[in-house]
XYZ file of C-alpha atoms in Angstrom:
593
model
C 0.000 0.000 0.000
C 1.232 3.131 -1.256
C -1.326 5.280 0.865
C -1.363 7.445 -2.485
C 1.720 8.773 -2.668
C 2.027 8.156 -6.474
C 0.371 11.392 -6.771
C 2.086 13.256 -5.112
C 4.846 15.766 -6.827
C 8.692 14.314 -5.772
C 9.459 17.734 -4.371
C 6.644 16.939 -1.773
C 7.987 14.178 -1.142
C 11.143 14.969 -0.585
C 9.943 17.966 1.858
C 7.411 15.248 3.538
C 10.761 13.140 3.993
C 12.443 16.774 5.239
C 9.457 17.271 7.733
C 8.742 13.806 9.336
C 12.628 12.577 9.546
C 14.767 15.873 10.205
C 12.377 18.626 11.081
C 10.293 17.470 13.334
C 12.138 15.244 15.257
C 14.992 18.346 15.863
C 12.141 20.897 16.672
C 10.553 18.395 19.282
C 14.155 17.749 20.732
C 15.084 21.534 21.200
C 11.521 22.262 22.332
C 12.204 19.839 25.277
C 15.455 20.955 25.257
C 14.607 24.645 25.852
C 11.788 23.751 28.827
C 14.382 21.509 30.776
C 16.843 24.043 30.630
C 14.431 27.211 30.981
C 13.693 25.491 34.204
C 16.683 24.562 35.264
C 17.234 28.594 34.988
C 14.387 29.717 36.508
C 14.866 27.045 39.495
C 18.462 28.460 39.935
C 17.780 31.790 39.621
C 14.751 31.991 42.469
C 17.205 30.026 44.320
C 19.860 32.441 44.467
C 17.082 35.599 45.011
C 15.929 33.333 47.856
C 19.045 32.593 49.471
C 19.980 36.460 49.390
C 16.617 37.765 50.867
C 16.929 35.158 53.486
C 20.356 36.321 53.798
C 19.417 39.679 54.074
C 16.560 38.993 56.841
C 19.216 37.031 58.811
C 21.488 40.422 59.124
C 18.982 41.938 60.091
C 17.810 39.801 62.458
C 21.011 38.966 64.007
C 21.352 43.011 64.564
C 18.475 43.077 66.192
C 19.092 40.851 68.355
C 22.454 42.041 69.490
C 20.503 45.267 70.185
C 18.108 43.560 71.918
C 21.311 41.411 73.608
C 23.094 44.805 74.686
C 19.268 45.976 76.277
C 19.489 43.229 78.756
C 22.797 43.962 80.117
C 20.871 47.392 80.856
C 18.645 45.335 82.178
C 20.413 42.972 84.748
C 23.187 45.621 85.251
C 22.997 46.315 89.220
C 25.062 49.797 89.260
C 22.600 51.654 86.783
C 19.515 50.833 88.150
C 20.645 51.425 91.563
C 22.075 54.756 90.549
C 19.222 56.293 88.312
C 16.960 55.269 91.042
C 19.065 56.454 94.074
C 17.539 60.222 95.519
C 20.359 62.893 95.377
C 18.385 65.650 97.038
C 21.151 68.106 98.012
C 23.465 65.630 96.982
C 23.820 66.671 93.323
C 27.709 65.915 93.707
C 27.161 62.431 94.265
C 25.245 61.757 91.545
C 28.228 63.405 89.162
C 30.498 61.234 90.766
C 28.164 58.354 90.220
C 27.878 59.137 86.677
C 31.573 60.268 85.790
C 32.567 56.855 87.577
C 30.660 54.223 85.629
C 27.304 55.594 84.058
C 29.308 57.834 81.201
C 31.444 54.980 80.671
C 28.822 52.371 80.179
C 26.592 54.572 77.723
C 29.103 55.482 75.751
C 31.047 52.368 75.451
C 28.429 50.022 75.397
C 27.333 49.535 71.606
C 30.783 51.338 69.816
C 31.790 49.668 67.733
C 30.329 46.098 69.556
C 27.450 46.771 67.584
C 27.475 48.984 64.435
C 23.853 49.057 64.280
C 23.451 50.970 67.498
C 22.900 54.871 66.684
C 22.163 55.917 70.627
C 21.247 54.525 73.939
C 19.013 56.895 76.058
C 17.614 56.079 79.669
C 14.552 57.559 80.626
C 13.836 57.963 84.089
C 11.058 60.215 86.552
C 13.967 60.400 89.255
C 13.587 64.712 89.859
C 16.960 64.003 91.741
C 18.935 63.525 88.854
C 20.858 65.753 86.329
C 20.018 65.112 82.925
C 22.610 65.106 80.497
C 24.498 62.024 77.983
C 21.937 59.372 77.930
C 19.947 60.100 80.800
C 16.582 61.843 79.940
C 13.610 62.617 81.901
C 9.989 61.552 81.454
C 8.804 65.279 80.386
C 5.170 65.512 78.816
C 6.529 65.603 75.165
C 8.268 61.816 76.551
C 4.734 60.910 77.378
C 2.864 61.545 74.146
C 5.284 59.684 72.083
C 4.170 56.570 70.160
C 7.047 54.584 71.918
C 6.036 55.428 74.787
C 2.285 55.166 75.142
C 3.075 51.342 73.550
C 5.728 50.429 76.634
C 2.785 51.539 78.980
C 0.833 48.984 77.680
C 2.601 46.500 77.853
C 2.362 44.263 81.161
C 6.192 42.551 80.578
C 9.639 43.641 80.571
C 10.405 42.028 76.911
C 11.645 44.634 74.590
C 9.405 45.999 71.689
C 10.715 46.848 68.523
C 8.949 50.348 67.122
C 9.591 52.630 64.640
C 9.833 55.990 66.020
C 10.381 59.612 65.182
C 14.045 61.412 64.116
C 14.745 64.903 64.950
C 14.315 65.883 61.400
C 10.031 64.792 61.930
C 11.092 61.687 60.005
C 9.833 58.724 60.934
C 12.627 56.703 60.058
C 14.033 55.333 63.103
C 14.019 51.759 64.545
C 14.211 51.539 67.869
C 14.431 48.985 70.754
C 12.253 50.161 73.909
C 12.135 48.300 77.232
C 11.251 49.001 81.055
C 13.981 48.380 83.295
C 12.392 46.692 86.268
C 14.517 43.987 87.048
C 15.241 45.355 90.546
C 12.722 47.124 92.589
C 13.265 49.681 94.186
C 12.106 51.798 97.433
C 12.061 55.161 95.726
C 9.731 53.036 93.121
C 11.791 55.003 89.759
C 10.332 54.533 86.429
C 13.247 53.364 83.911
C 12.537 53.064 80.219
C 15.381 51.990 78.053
C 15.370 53.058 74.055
C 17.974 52.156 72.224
C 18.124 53.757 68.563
C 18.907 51.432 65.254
C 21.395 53.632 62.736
C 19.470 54.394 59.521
C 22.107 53.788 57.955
C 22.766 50.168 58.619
C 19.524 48.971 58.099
C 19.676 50.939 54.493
C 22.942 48.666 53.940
C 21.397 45.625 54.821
C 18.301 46.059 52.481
C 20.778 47.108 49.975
C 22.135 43.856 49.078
C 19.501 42.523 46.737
C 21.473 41.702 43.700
C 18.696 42.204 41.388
C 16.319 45.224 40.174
C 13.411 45.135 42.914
C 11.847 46.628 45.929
C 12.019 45.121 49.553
C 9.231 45.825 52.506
C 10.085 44.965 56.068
C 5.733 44.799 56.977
C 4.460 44.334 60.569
C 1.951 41.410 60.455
C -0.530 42.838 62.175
C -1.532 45.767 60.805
C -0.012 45.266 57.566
C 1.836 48.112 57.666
C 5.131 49.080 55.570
C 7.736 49.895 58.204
C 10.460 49.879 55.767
C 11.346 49.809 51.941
C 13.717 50.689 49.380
C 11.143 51.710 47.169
C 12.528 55.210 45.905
C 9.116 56.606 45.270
C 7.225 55.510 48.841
C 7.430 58.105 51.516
C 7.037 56.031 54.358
C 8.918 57.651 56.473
C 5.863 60.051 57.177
C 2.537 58.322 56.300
C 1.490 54.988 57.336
C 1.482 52.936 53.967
C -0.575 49.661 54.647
C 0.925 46.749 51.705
C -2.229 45.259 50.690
C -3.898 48.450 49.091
C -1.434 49.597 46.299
C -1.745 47.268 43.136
C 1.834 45.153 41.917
C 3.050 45.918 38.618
C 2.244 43.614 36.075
C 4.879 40.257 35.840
C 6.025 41.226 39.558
C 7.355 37.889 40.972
C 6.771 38.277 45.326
C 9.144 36.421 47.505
C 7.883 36.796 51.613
C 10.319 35.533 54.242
C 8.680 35.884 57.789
C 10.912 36.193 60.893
C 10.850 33.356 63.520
C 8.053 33.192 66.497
C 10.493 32.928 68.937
C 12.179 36.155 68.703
C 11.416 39.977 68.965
C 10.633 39.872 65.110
C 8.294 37.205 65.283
C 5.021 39.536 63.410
C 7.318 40.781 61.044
C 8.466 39.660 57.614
C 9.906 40.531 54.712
C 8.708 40.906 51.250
C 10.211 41.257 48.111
C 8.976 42.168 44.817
C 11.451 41.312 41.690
C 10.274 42.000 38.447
C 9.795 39.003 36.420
C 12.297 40.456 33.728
C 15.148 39.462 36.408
C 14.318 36.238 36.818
C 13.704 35.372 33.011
C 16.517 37.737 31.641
C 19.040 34.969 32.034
C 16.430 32.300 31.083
C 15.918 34.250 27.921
C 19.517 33.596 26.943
C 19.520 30.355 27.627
C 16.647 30.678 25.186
C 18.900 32.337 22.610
C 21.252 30.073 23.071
C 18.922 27.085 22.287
C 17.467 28.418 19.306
C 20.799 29.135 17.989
C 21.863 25.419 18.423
C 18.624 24.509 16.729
C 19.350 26.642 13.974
C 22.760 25.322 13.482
C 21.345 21.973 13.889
C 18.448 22.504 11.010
C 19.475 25.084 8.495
C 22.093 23.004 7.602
C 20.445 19.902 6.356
C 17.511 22.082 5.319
C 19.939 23.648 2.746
C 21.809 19.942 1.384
C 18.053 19.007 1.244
C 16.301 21.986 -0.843
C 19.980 21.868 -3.205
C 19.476 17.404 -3.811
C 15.721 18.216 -4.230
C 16.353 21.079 -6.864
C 19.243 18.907 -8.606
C 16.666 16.089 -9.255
C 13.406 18.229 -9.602
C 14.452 21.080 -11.948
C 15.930 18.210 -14.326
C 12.645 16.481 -14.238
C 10.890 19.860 -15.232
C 13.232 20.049 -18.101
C 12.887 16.569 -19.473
C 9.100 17.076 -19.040
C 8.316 20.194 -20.917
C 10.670 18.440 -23.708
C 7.910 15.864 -23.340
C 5.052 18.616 -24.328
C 7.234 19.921 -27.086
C 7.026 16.368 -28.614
C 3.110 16.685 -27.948
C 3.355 19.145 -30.313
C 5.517 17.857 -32.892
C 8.540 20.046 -31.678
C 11.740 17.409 -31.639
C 13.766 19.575 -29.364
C 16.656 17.389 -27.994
C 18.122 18.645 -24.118
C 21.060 20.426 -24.588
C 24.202 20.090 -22.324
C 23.744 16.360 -20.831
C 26.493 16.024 -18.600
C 25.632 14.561 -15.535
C 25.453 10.830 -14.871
C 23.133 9.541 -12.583
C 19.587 8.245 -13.223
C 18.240 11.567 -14.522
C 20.986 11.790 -16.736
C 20.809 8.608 -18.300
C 16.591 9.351 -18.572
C 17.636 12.348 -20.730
C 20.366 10.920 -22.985
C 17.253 7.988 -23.676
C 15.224 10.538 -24.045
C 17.217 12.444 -26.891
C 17.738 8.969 -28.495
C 13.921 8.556 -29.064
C 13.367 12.079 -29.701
C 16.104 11.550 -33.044
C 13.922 8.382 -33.597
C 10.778 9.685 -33.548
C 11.996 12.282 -35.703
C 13.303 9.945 -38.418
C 10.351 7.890 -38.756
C 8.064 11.037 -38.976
C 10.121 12.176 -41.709
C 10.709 8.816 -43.736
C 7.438 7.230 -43.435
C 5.062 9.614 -42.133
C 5.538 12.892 -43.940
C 6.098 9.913 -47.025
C 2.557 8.864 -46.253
C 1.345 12.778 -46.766
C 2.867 13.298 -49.482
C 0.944 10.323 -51.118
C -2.471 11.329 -49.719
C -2.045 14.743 -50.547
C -1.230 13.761 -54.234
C -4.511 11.684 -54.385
C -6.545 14.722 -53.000
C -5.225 16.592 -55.632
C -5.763 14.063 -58.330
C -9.599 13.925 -57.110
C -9.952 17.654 -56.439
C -9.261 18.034 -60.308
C -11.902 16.040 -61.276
C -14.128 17.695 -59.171
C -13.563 21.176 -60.461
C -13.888 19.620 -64.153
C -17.124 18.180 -62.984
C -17.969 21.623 -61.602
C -16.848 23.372 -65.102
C -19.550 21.140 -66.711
C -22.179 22.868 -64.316
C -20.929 26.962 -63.678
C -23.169 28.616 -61.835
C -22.744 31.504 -64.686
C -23.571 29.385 -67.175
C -27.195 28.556 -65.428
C -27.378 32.418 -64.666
C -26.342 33.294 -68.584
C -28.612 30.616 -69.579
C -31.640 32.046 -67.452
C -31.105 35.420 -68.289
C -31.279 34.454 -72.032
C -34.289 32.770 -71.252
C -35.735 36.456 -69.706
C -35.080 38.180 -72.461
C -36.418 35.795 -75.026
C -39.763 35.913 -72.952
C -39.709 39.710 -72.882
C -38.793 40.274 -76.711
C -42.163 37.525 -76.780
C -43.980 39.735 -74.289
C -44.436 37.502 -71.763
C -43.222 39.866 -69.121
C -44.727 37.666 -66.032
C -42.787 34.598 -67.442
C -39.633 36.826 -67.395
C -40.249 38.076 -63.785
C -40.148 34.785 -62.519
C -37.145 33.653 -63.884
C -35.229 36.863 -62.235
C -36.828 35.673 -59.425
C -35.362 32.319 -59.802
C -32.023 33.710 -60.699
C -31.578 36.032 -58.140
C -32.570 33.206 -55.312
C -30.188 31.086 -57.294
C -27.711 33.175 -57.116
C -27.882 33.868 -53.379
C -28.060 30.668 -52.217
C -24.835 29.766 -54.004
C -23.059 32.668 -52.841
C -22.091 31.400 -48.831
C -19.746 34.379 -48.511
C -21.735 36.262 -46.148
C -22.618 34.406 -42.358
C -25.442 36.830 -41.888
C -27.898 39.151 -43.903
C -30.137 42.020 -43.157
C -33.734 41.722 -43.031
C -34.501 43.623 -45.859
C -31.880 41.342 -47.578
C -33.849 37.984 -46.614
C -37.228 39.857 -47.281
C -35.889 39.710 -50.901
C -35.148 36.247 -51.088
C -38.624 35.844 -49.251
C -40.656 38.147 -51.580
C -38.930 36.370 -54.472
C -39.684 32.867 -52.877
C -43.643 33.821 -52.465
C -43.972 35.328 -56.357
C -42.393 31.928 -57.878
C -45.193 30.752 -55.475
C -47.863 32.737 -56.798
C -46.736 32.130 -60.106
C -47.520 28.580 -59.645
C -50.525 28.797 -57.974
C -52.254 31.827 -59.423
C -55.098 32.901 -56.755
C -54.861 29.741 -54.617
C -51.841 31.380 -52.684
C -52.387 34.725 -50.807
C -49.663 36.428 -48.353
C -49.580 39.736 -45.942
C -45.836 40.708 -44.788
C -46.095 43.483 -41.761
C -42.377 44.947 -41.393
C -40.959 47.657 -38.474
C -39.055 50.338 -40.348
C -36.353 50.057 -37.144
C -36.137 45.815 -38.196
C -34.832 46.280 -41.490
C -31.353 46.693 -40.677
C -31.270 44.084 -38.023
C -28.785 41.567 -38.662
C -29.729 37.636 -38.934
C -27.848 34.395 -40.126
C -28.761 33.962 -43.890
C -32.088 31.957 -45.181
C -33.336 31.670 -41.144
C -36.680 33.273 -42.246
C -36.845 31.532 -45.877
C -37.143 28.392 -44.246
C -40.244 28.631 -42.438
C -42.100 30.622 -45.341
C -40.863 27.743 -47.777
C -42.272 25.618 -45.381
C -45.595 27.008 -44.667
C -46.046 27.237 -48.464
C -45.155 23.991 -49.543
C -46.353 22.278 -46.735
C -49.076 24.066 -45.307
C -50.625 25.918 -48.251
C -49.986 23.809 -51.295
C -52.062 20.824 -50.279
C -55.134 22.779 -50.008
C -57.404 22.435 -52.745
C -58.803 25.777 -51.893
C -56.164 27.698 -51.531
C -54.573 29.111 -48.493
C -52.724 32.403 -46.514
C -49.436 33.488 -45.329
C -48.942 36.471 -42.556
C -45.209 37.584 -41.953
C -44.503 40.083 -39.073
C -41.547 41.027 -38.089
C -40.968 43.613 -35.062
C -38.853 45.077 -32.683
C -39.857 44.666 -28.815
C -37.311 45.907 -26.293
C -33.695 43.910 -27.469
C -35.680 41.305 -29.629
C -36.008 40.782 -33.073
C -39.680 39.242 -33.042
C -40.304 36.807 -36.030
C -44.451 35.695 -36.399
C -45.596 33.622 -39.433
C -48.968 32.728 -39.218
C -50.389 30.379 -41.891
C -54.196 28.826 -42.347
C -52.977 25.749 -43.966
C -52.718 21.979 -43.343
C -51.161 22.164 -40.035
C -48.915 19.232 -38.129
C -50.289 16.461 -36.180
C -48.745 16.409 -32.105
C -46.166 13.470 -33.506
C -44.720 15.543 -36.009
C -45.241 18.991 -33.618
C -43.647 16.814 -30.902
C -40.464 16.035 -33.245
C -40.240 19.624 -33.947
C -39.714 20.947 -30.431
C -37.303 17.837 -30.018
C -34.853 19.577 -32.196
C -34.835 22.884 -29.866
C -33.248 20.712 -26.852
C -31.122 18.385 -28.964
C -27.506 18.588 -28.717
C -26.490 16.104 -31.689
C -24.481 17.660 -34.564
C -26.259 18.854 -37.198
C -25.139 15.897 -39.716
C -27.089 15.781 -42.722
C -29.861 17.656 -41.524
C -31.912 19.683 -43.901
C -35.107 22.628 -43.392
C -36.465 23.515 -40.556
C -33.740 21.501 -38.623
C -30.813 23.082 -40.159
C -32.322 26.591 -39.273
C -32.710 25.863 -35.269
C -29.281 23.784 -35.549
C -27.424 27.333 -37.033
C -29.432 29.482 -34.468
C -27.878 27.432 -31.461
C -24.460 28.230 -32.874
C -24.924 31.787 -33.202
C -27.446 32.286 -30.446
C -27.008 29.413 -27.945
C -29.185 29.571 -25.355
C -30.094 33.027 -25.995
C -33.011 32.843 -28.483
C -36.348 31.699 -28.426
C -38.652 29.503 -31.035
C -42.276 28.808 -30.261
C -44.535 26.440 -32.705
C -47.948 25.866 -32.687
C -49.902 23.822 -35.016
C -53.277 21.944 -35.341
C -53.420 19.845 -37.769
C -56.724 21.399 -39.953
C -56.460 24.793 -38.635
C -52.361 26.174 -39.690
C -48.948 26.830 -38.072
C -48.380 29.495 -35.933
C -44.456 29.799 -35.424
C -42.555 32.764 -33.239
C -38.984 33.329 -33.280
C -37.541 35.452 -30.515
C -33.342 36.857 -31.665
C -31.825 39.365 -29.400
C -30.548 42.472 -31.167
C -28.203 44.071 -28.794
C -25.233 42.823 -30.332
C -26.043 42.207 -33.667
C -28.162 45.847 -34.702
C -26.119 46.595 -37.341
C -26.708 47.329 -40.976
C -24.236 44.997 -43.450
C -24.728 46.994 -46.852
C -20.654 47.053 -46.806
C -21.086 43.147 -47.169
C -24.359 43.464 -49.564
């Protein structure tokens, strides 16, 4: 089983060949080439943006806790909360002392550089003993309406809160630790809060290490709020910015990374968002580099098989169309054979029975010609001294003798019919002309019906009607003859009484409208029936004579494009309508006449 490939052209082939055993399987290779290793990008890539977010959050974390870390020696430490809770009424040099001796020391040495994320440590206490001054503030109304503040009064434990909290510039920008320092009571019953500011500056370095084109948000769970970003155009230093009601970019890729439940940053987390052109920058040249390899991998056999397909197929082309010229009885031979394979061989053959061909055509067939055409001669001069015996100009000469013998005897009717019968004589001969005018074929018609007449004497009466517009109207020669022959002969003649003939012709809209009417004989529905036959039949025309010669020429001038109607009783006449259309054929042929 072929499964019809016999008809198929070989250059399909070859490219159905191209398609199912190189194309195809290559393209499927590469395409699951290109989605392993896409993914194998992508999966690397979110990797590595993972790993440095989480990276990232860990910094930050770990500072945080080593703030958090230096608030609990605060804390525990014996010697400050004994001396910011101490009374120095009247005493003020004691306190100095106190302070000079360990206090300035341990506030200013504490967190530099221990801890570079430590900006400033401030005490705030409601001792009215104390001097005020490097790290030691007092709880003064302005203390008391702070944020930071209001939120350590809330809170029933000593565990430190993390809060962002005002700068002196009205930014809101600072991180702070805040905790009460109640570890030891105390008579005097102090009030010791402990805030220790984050440097802006650190944090800023931290969240700067994202090694890709994106925007980090440190968010506090709870209220969803932004408490930091490096989003250029977000001002949240001074309006609260809740995450959840500004829209992402379209193709934004989030990555969230919450802190751990067991430490200060437990409701926080962090939240990147990396545009998806990062992540698929480096998977688009991986991309590139795939559908280079596939190129590499396809154009080249694509090229060794369009050049082996055009080597055989252009050859084939050739020797075909040589093929036609023989069709035609054109013996070209292919020029310039010089290859050797199969193809070549099929041409050289070819040129051998091209010669061949040749050669016989010219010995034996053009022979044969010759012969035939010698014997068409010898027969076509016999005919034309058979036709010699029987010149039309010798009837015509004849005839006209006859005329004028009659009219030198007087017998002028006897003359007038033989013009007649010349002149239709001489028409009917004369095929140079396809088509006549009307008024031409009324000639041949008038003519027709004297000779009639003549024959008949008052047995044979006729009425011819004619438009003055129809007379130029072109028709095929003897179309209208026909019928009045026929009606005559036919119809009138067998009547012993005699008989009429009435001939209209007219002009209504684009038709030539032919109408003889005759009260003769008539048809019976057999021969009727046979009549309309001929209208629908497509036979050739054969040896067909009358009426069926006349509808055989009007289907090759008209086609389908005219119209013939008969009617007949047999008793009662013929009543036959012809229907031509003029718009093409209006024109007057005198120049032919």
């Amino acid at each position: 089983m072929n499964l019809g490939l016999d008809h198929i052209r070989l250059r399909n082939k070859m490219l159905i060949i191209f398609f199912v055993s190189v194309f195809t399987p290559i393209l499927l290779t590469n395409i699951i080439f290109y989605i392993v290793t896409t993914n194998h990008v992508e999966d690397l890539r979110m990797k590595d943006i993972n790993k440095n977010i989480e990276q990232m959050k860990s910094e930050f974390q770990i500072e945080v806790e080593h703030a958090i870390s230096l608030s609990s020696l605060f804390y525990t430490d014996f010697w400050i909360n004994k001396t910011l809770s101490y009374s120095y009424i009247n005493n003020e040099a004691e306190y100095v002392e106190a302070y000079n001796s360990y206090l300035r020391r341990v506030l200013n040495s504490s967190y530099t550089p221990i801890n570079t994320l430590v900006k400033e440590i401030t005490i705030y206490v409601d001792n009215p003993t104390l001097l005020y001054s490097g790290g030691v503030e007092f709880i003064s109304p302005e203390v008391e309406k702070a944020e930071w503040y209001k939120r350590i009064k809330k809170s029933t434990y000593s565990t430190p809160i993390l809060i962002r909290t005002e700068s002196s510039f009205g930014e809101k920008d600072i991180f702070s630790i805040v905790r009460r320092m109640d570890y030891y009571r105390d008579q005097n019953h102090v009030e010791k809060v402990l805030k220790i500011d984050l440097r802006p500056q650190a944090i800023e370095q931290i969240f700067s290490n994202l090694n890709v084109d994106g925007d980090l948000y440190l968010i506090e769970k709870s209220k969803r709020s932004v408490e930091y970003t490096t989003h250029p155009n977000m001002e949240w230093q001074y309006t609260e910015i809740i995450y959840d009601q500004f829209n992402l970019p379209k193709g934004t890729i989030v990555i969230k990374k919450d802190f751990t439940d067991d430490t200060l940053l437990g409701q926080w987390s962090v939240i990147a968002e990396i545009p998806d052109i990062e992540v698929f920058k480096e998977v688009k040249e991986s991309s590139n580099f795939v559908i280079l390899l596939a190129s590499l991998i396809i154009i080249p056999p694509t090229l060794v098989i369009v050049w082996i397909t055009r080597s055989i197929t252009v050859r084939l082309m050739l020797i075909l169309k040589h093929i036609n010229k023989v069709k035609t009885q054109n013996f070209e031979i292919i020029p310039d054979i010089k290859a050797r394979d199969e193809i070549g061989q099929l041409s050289i053959q070819f040129n051998r029975m091209t010669l061949t061909i040749k050669s016989l055509i010219d010995d034996v067939y053009k022979a044969d010609i010759q012969k035939k055409n010698l014997e068409l001669q010898q027969r076509q001069a016999q005919l034309n001294a058979l036709h010699s015996q029987i010149n039309p100009h010798f009837l015509f000469n004849a005839l006209e003798t006859i005329r004028m013998r009659s009219l030198m005897k007087d017998e002028k009717e006897t003359a007038n019919i033989i013009q007649n019968m010349a002149k239709m004589l001489r028409t009917s001969l004369v095929w140079k002309m396809d088509k006549v005018t009307v008024k031409q074929e009324l000639e041949l018609i008038y003519c027709f019906l004297e000779i009639q007449k003549y024959r008949f004497e008052q047995k044979l009466d006729y009425h011819i009607q004619i438009d003055d517009a129809a007379y130029d109207c072109a028709i095929p020669k003897m179309t209208y003859l026909t019928f009045i022959e026929n009606a005559s002969i036919h119809g009138i003649e067998p009547l012993k009484h005699g008989g009429r003939i009435d001939l209209k012709i007219s002009i209504e809209e684009n038709e030539l409208v032919f109408l003889l009417q005759d009260n003769g004989m008539g048809m019976n529905k057999e021969k009727l029936s046979q009549l309309n036959q001929y209208m629908h039949s497509k036979k050739d025309m054969g040896d067909r004579v009358g009426i069926q010669n006349v509808i055989y020429r009007l289907k090759l001038y008209y086609e389908e494009q005219f119209e013939m109607v008969i009617a007949s009783e047999e008793g009662k006449g013929t009543r036959i309508q012809i229907r031509l259309p003029i718009d093409k054929e209006m024109k007057t042929l005198n120049e032919h006449c």
